Coordinates of C-alpha atoms in Angstrom, one line a residue:
X1 CA 11.0 10.5 47.1
X2 CA 11.3 13.4 44.7
X3 CA 8.6 11.8 42.5
X4 CA 6.2 11.5 45.4
X5 CA 6.7 15.1 46.4
X6 CA 6.0 16.2 42.8
X7 CA 2.9 14.1 42.7
X8 CA 1.6 15.7 45.9
X9 CA 2.3 19.2 44.6
X10 CA 0.3 18.3 41.4
X11 CA -2.6 17.1 43.4
X12 CA -2.5 20.2 45.6
X13 CA -2.4 22.5 42.6
X14 CA -5.4 20.6 41.1
X15 CA -7.3 20.8 44.3
X16 CA -6.7 24.6 44.6
X17 CA -7.8 25.1 40.9
X18 CA -11.0 23.2 41.6
X19 CA -11.7 25.2 44.7
X20 CA -11.0 28.4 42.9
X21 CA -13.3 27.3 40.0
X22 CA -16.0 26.3 42.6
X23 CA -16.0 29.8 44.0
X24 CA -17.2 31.2 40.7
X25 CA -20.3 29.0 40.6
X26 CA -23.6 30.6 41.7
X27 CA -24.6 27.5 43.7
X28 CA -22.9 24.7 45.7
X29 CA -21.6 21.8 43.6
X30 CA -19.7 18.9 45.0
X31 CA -16.0 18.8 44.3
X32 CA -16.2 15.3 42.6
X33 CA -18.8 16.6 40.1
X34 CA -16.6 19.5 39.2
X35 CA -13.6 17.3 38.7
X36 CA -15.5 15.0 36.4
X37 CA -16.8 17.9 34.4
X38 CA -13.3 19.4 34.1
X39 CA -11.9 16.0 33.1
X40 CA -14.5 15.6 30.4
X41 CA -13.9 19.1 29.2
X42 CA -10.1 18.4 28.9
X43 CA -10.8 15.2 27.0
X44 CA -13.1 17.0 24.5
X45 CA -10.6 19.8 24.1
X46 CA -7.8 17.3 23.6
X47 CA -9.9 15.5 20.9
X48 CA -10.4 18.6 18.8
X49 CA -6.9 19.9 19.6
X50 CA -5.4 16.6 18.2
X51 CA -7.3 17.2 14.9
X52 CA -6.1 20.8 14.8
X53 CA -2.5 19.8 15.4
X54 CA -2.6 17.1 12.7
X55 CA -4.1 19.6 10.2
X56 CA -1.4 22.2 11.0
X57 CA 1.5 19.8 11.0
X58 CA 0.2 17.7 8.0
X59 CA 1.6 19.9 5.3
X60 CA 5.0 20.3 6.9
X61 CA 5.3 16.6 7.5
X62 CA 4.1 15.8 3.9
X63 CA 6.8 18.1 2.5
X64 CA 9.6 16.5 4.5
X65 CA 8.4 12.9 4.0
X66 CA 7.6 12.0 0.4
X67 CA 5.9 8.7 1.2
X68 CA 2.1 9.1 1.9
X69 CA 2.0 5.9 4.0
X70 CA 4.7 7.1 6.4
X71 CA 3.2 10.6 6.5
X72 CA -0.1 9.1 7.6
X73 CA 1.6 6.9 10.2
X74 CA 3.5 9.9 11.7
X75 CA 0.4 12.0 11.9
X76 CA -1.5 9.2 13.6
X77 CA 1.3 9.1 16.1
X78 CA 1.1 12.8 16.7
X79 CA -2.7 12.7 17.3
X80 CA -2.3 9.7 19.7
X81 CA 0.3 11.7 21.6
X82 CA -2.0 14.7 22.0
X83 CA -4.8 12.4 23.2
X84 CA -2.6 10.7 25.7
X85 CA -1.5 14.0 27.0
X86 CA -5.1 15.1 27.5
X87 CA -5.8 11.8 29.2
X88 CA -3.0 12.3 31.7
X89 CA -4.3 15.8 32.5
X90 CA -7.8 14.5 33.0
X91 CA -6.5 11.7 35.2
X92 CA -4.6 14.3 37.3
X93 CA -7.8 16.4 37.7
X94 CA -9.6 13.3 39.0
X95 CA -6.8 12.8 41.6
X96 CA -4.9 10.0 40.0
X97 CA -1.2 10.4 40.7
X98 CA 1.7 9.7 38.3
X99 CA 2.7 6.5 40.1
X100 CA -0.8 5.2 39.8
X101 CA -1.0 6.1 36.1
X102 CA 2.3 4.4 35.4
X103 CA 1.2 1.3 37.3
X104 CA -2.1 1.2 35.4
X105 CA -0.4 1.6 32.1
X106 CA 2.0 -1.3 33.0
X107 CA -0.9 -3.6 34.0
X108 CA -2.9 -2.6 30.9
X109 CA 0.1 -3.2 28.6
X110 CA 0.6 -6.7 30.1
X111 CA -3.0 -7.6 29.6
X112 CA -2.9 -6.3 26.0
X113 CA 0.3 -8.2 25.3
X114 CA -1.4 -11.5 26.4
X115 CA -4.8 -11.0 24.9
X116 CA -3.8 -9.3 21.7
X117 CA -0.7 -11.4 21.0
X118 CA -1.7 -12.2 17.4
X119 CA -1.8 -8.5 16.6
X120 CA 1.8 -8.1 17.5
X121 CA 2.9 -10.0 14.4
X122 CA 0.8 -7.7 12.2
X123 CA 2.3 -4.6 13.9
X124 CA 5.8 -5.8 13.4
X125 CA 5.1 -6.7 9.8
X126 CA 3.5 -3.3 9.3
X127 CA 6.8 -1.7 10.2
X128 CA 8.6 -3.9 7.7
X129 CA 6.1 -3.0 5.0
X130 CA 6.6 0.7 5.7
X131 CA 10.4 0.3 5.8
X132 CA 10.8 -2.0 2.8
X133 CA 8.5 0.1 0.6
X134 CA 7.1 -2.7 -1.6
X135 CA 4.2 -0.5 -2.6
X136 CA 2.8 2.9 -1.9
X137 CA -0.6 4.5 -1.6
X138 CA -2.1 4.9 -5.1
X139 CA 0.0 2.1 -6.6
X140 CA -1.6 -0.7 -8.5
X141 CA -0.6 -4.1 -7.0
X142 CA -1.5 -7.7 -7.4
X143 CA -1.3 -10.4 -4.7
X144 CA -0.3 -13.4 -6.7
X145 CA -1.4 -16.1 -4.3
X146 CA -5.0 -14.9 -4.1
X147 CA -5.3 -13.1 -7.5
X148 CA -6.4 -9.8 -5.9
X149 CA -5.6 -6.8 -8.1
X150 CA -6.3 -3.2 -7.4
X151 CA -5.1 0.1 -6.0
X152 CA -3.6 0.6 -2.6
X153 CA -6.1 2.8 -0.7
X154 CA -4.4 2.9 2.8
X155 CA -1.4 1.4 4.6
X156 CA -1.5 1.2 8.4
X157 CA 0.7 -0.5 10.9
X158 CA -1.8 -3.4 11.1
X159 CA -3.3 -3.9 7.6
X160 CA -3.3 -2.8 4.0
X161 CA -6.5 -1.7 2.3
X162 CA -6.9 -2.4 -1.5
X163 CA -9.5 -1.0 -3.8
X164 CA -10.0 -3.7 -6.4
X165 CA -10.8 -3.4 -10.1
X166 CA -14.2 -4.9 -9.3
X167 CA -15.1 -1.9 -7.2
X168 CA -14.7 -3.7 -3.8
X169 CA -12.5 -3.2 -0.8
X170 CA -10.1 -5.9 0.5
X171 CA -8.3 -5.5 3.8
X172 CA -5.3 -7.8 4.1
X173 CA -3.3 -8.0 7.4
X174 CA 0.3 -7.0 7.1
X175 CA 1.4 -10.4 8.6
X176 CA -0.1 -12.1 5.6
X177 CA 0.8 -9.7 2.8
X178 CA 4.4 -9.6 4.0
X179 CA 4.8 -13.4 3.3
X180 CA 3.2 -13.3 -0.2
X181 CA 4.5 -12.3 -3.6
X182 CA 3.2 -8.9 -4.5
X183 CA 3.5 -7.4 -8.0
X184 CA 3.6 -3.6 -8.2
X185 CA 2.6 -2.3 -11.5
X186 CA 3.2 1.4 -10.5
X187 CA 6.5 1.2 -8.7
X188 CA 8.5 3.4 -11.1
X189 CA 6.5 3.6 -14.3
X190 CA 2.9 2.8 -15.1
X191 CA 3.7 1.6 -18.6
X192 CA 3.3 -2.2 -18.6
X193 CA 4.6 -4.8 -21.0
X194 CA 2.3 -7.7 -21.8
X195 CA 2.2 -10.3 -24.5
X196 CA -0.1 -12.7 -26.4
X197 CA 0.9 -16.1 -27.9
X198 CA -0.5 -17.8 -31.0
X199 CA 0.6 -20.3 -33.6
X200 CA 0.6 -20.1 -37.4
X201 CA 0.8 -23.0 -39.8
X202 CA 4.0 -24.0 -41.5
X203 CA 2.5 -23.1 -44.9
X204 CA 2.0 -19.5 -43.9
X205 CA 4.4 -16.7 -44.7
X206 CA 6.3 -16.3 -41.4
X207 CA 7.7 -12.9 -42.0
X208 CA 4.4 -11.6 -43.2
X209 CA 2.7 -13.0 -40.1
X210 CA 5.2 -11.3 -37.8
X211 CA 5.0 -7.9 -39.5
X212 CA 1.3 -7.9 -39.8
X213 CA 0.9 -8.8 -36.1
X214 CA 3.1 -5.9 -35.1
X215 CA 1.1 -3.5 -37.3
X216 CA -2.2 -4.8 -35.9
X217 CA -1.0 -4.1 -32.4
X218 CA 0.0 -0.5 -33.3
X219 CA -3.6 0.2 -34.4
X220 CA -5.0 -0.3 -30.9
X221 CA -5.4 3.0 -28.9
X222 CA -4.2 1.5 -25.6
X223 CA -0.9 0.2 -27.1
X224 CA 2.2 2.4 -27.3
X225 CA 2.9 2.4 -31.0
X226 CA 6.5 3.7 -30.8
X227 CA 8.9 6.2 -29.3
X228 CA 12.0 6.1 -27.2
X229 CA 13.1 2.9 -25.7
X230 CA 11.7 2.1 -22.3
X231 CA 14.2 1.4 -19.6
X232 CA 13.8 -1.3 -17.0
X233 CA 16.7 -1.3 -14.6
X234 CA 19.8 -1.5 -16.7
X235 CA 18.0 -2.9 -19.8
X236 CA 16.2 -1.1 -22.5
X237 CA 13.3 -2.4 -24.5
X238 CA 11.7 -1.1 -27.7
X239 CA 8.5 0.8 -27.2
X240 CA 7.0 -0.5 -30.4
X241 CA 5.3 -3.9 -30.6
X242 CA 7.6 -6.8 -31.4
X243 CA 6.7 -10.3 -32.6
X244 CA 9.3 -13.0 -31.9
X245 CA 9.5 -16.7 -32.9
X246 CA 9.3 -18.8 -29.8
X247 CA 9.5 -22.4 -31.2
X248 CA 8.6 -24.8 -33.9
X249 CA 5.8 -26.9 -32.4
X250 CA 4.0 -30.0 -33.5
X251 CA 1.1 -28.2 -35.1
X252 CA 2.7 -24.9 -36.2
X253 CA 5.2 -22.1 -35.5
X254 CA 4.7 -20.5 -32.1
X255 CA 4.8 -16.7 -32.1
X256 CA 4.8 -14.2 -29.1
X257 CA 3.7 -10.6 -29.6
X258 CA 5.0 -8.2 -27.0
X259 CA 3.6 -4.7 -26.6
X260 CA 3.5 -1.9 -24.1
X261 CA 0.3 -0.3 -22.7
X262 CA -0.1 3.1 -21.0
X263 CA -2.1 2.0 -18.0
X264 CA -1.7 -1.2 -16.0
X265 CA -5.3 -1.5 -15.1
X266 CA -6.4 -1.9 -18.7
X267 CA -4.4 -5.1 -19.5
X268 CA -7.5 -7.2 -20.2
X269 CA -9.0 -4.7 -22.6
X270 CA -5.7 -4.1 -24.4
X271 CA -5.1 -7.9 -24.8
X272 CA -8.6 -8.5 -26.2
X273 CA -8.3 -5.6 -28.6
X274 CA -4.9 -6.7 -29.9
X275 CA -6.1 -10.3 -30.4
X276 CA -9.1 -9.0 -32.4
X277 CA -6.9 -6.8 -34.5
X278 CA -4.5 -9.6 -35.3
X279 CA -7.3 -12.0 -36.2
X280 CA -8.8 -9.4 -38.5
X281 CA -5.5 -8.7 -40.2
X282 CA -4.7 -12.4 -40.7
X283 CA -8.1 -13.0 -42.2
X284 CA -7.3 -10.5 -45.0
X285 CA -4.0 -12.1 -45.8
X286 CA -2.7 -15.6 -46.6
X287 CA -1.9 -16.4 -42.9
X288 CA -3.6 -19.2 -41.1
X289 CA -3.7 -19.9 -37.4
X290 CA -2.5 -23.4 -36.5
X291 CA -4.5 -25.8 -34.4
X292 CA -4.2 -29.5 -33.5
X293 CA -5.0 -31.7 -36.5
X294 CA -4.1 -35.2 -37.8
X295 CA -3.1 -36.2 -41.3
X296 CA -3.3 -40.0 -42.0
X297 CA -1.1 -41.4 -44.8
X298 CA -1.7 -44.9 -46.3
X299 CA 1.0 -46.6 -48.4
X300 CA 2.3 -50.2 -49.1
X301 CA 3.5 -50.6 -45.5
X302 CA 0.2 -49.7 -44.0
X303 CA -1.4 -53.2 -44.4
X304 CA -4.8 -54.1 -45.9
X305 CA -8.1 -52.6 -44.8
X306 CA -11.0 -55.1 -45.1
X307 CA -14.5 -53.8 -45.4
X308 CA -17.9 -55.5 -45.8
X309 CA -20.6 -54.0 -48.0
X310 CA -23.4 -55.3 -45.9
X311 CA -21.8 -53.8 -42.7
X312 CA -20.5 -57.2 -41.4
X313 CA -16.9 -58.1 -41.6
X314 CA -15.7 -61.5 -43.1
X315 CA -14.9 -64.3 -40.7
X316 CA -11.2 -65.4 -41.1
X317 CA -11.0 -67.4 -37.8
X318 CA -12.2 -70.7 -39.3
X319 CA -9.8 -72.0 -42.0
X320 CA -12.0 -74.9 -42.9
X321 CA -14.8 -72.6 -44.0
X322 CA -12.8 -71.8 -47.0
X323 CA -13.3 -68.1 -46.6
X324 CA -10.6 -65.6 -47.6
X325 CA -10.2 -62.0 -48.6
X326 CA -12.1 -61.1 -51.7
X327 CA -13.7 -64.6 -52.2
X328 CA -17.2 -64.8 -53.6
X329 CA -20.1 -66.1 -51.6
X330 CA -21.5 -69.4 -52.7
X331 CA -24.8 -71.1 -51.5
X332 CA -23.0 -74.2 -50.4
X333 CA -20.4 -72.4 -48.3
X334 CA -22.0 -71.3 -45.1
X335 CA -20.7 -70.6 -41.6
X336 CA -21.9 -72.0 -38.3
X337 CA -24.2 -69.0 -37.7
X338 CA -26.0 -69.6 -41.0
X339 CA -24.3 -66.8 -42.9
X340 CA -22.6 -67.5 -46.2
X341 CA -18.8 -67.5 -46.3
X342 CA -16.6 -66.5 -49.1
X343 CA -14.6 -69.0 -51.1
X344 CA -11.1 -68.2 -52.4
X345 CA -10.8 -67.3 -56.1
X346 CA -9.7 -70.1 -58.5
X347 CA -6.2 -68.6 -59.0
X348 CA -5.6 -68.7 -55.2
X349 CA -6.9 -72.4 -55.1
X350 CA -4.5 -73.3 -57.9
X351 CA -1.6 -71.7 -56.1
X352 CA -2.4 -73.6 -52.9
X353 CA -2.7 -77.0 -54.8
X354 CA 0.7 -76.4 -56.5
X355 CA 2.3 -75.7 -53.1
X356 CA 0.9 -79.0 -51.7
X357 CA 2.2 -80.9 -54.7
X358 CA 5.7 -79.6 -54.2
X359 CA 5.6 -80.6 -50.5
X360 CA 4.6 -84.2 -51.5
X361 CA 7.5 -84.4 -53.9

């Protein structure tokens, strides 16, 4: 009952204000036209007032909230609140009561909940992104599933906008990015550790290869050549390049060269420069890169290799032909195809005849 009385009082005050404003006009204008003009005027004032409030409160909110993404979200909420207030005032000028406004808001909210149900997941995941702080505006991130890499341009309740290294924009819904693995290269420290792998032959000097690879990496401008250890969590890593032995492979000794770079968005350039420097340094020394190769060894256990000078192999399938390995070709000894077969040497024939004599005895 009290709400109804308050609504009637608001309508009466609005009507009195409209009538008073109508008295200042030099000509007769209908009350409906005046109400529409006043409502539009309130909306326009509310639009610019919301921008002014955001501009005034922006610095204060930014000082109290260190995260830019949360600051932008709060300022968006402040502006929406000012616009909603202006909308309620404009609705009151047009004669819409509080009860009707609440009923309209309820109906509109129900319709939005049904029609825009897929967006609810993005909004909820947007709150999780803002609360979990996996990345911040200005950070360089990589979405591992898609291979997208770039800088975070904006974070909203619904999506995350990424400015890629290829000078393009990618908008990823928070419902998708919340379920993917995200690598943040700028979370605490922009310095990034990368590595390159290569093999050297077993005949190369291993210690020389390791030391020269480290020295080659130090000559690259993008690589941190030394200094205090870099801390990652509770562990500390040497800032200077380090070459480790990974394994003894089939074709050579596998080495891994680790080094730190100053900026995460220059990984490809740094890796290419380091590989070129290592190759140039190894070319000047007695260090050879290993690659897959085969080395064939023939000894007494390898068998006999038969070759024909004229490109045709000897036929050993017909024992009656009298052919044998290393036997000369005679005109009277021919195969079925017309080719001349080889006859065994005399010493082999003598050996075969002696064997037959022993069997008869």
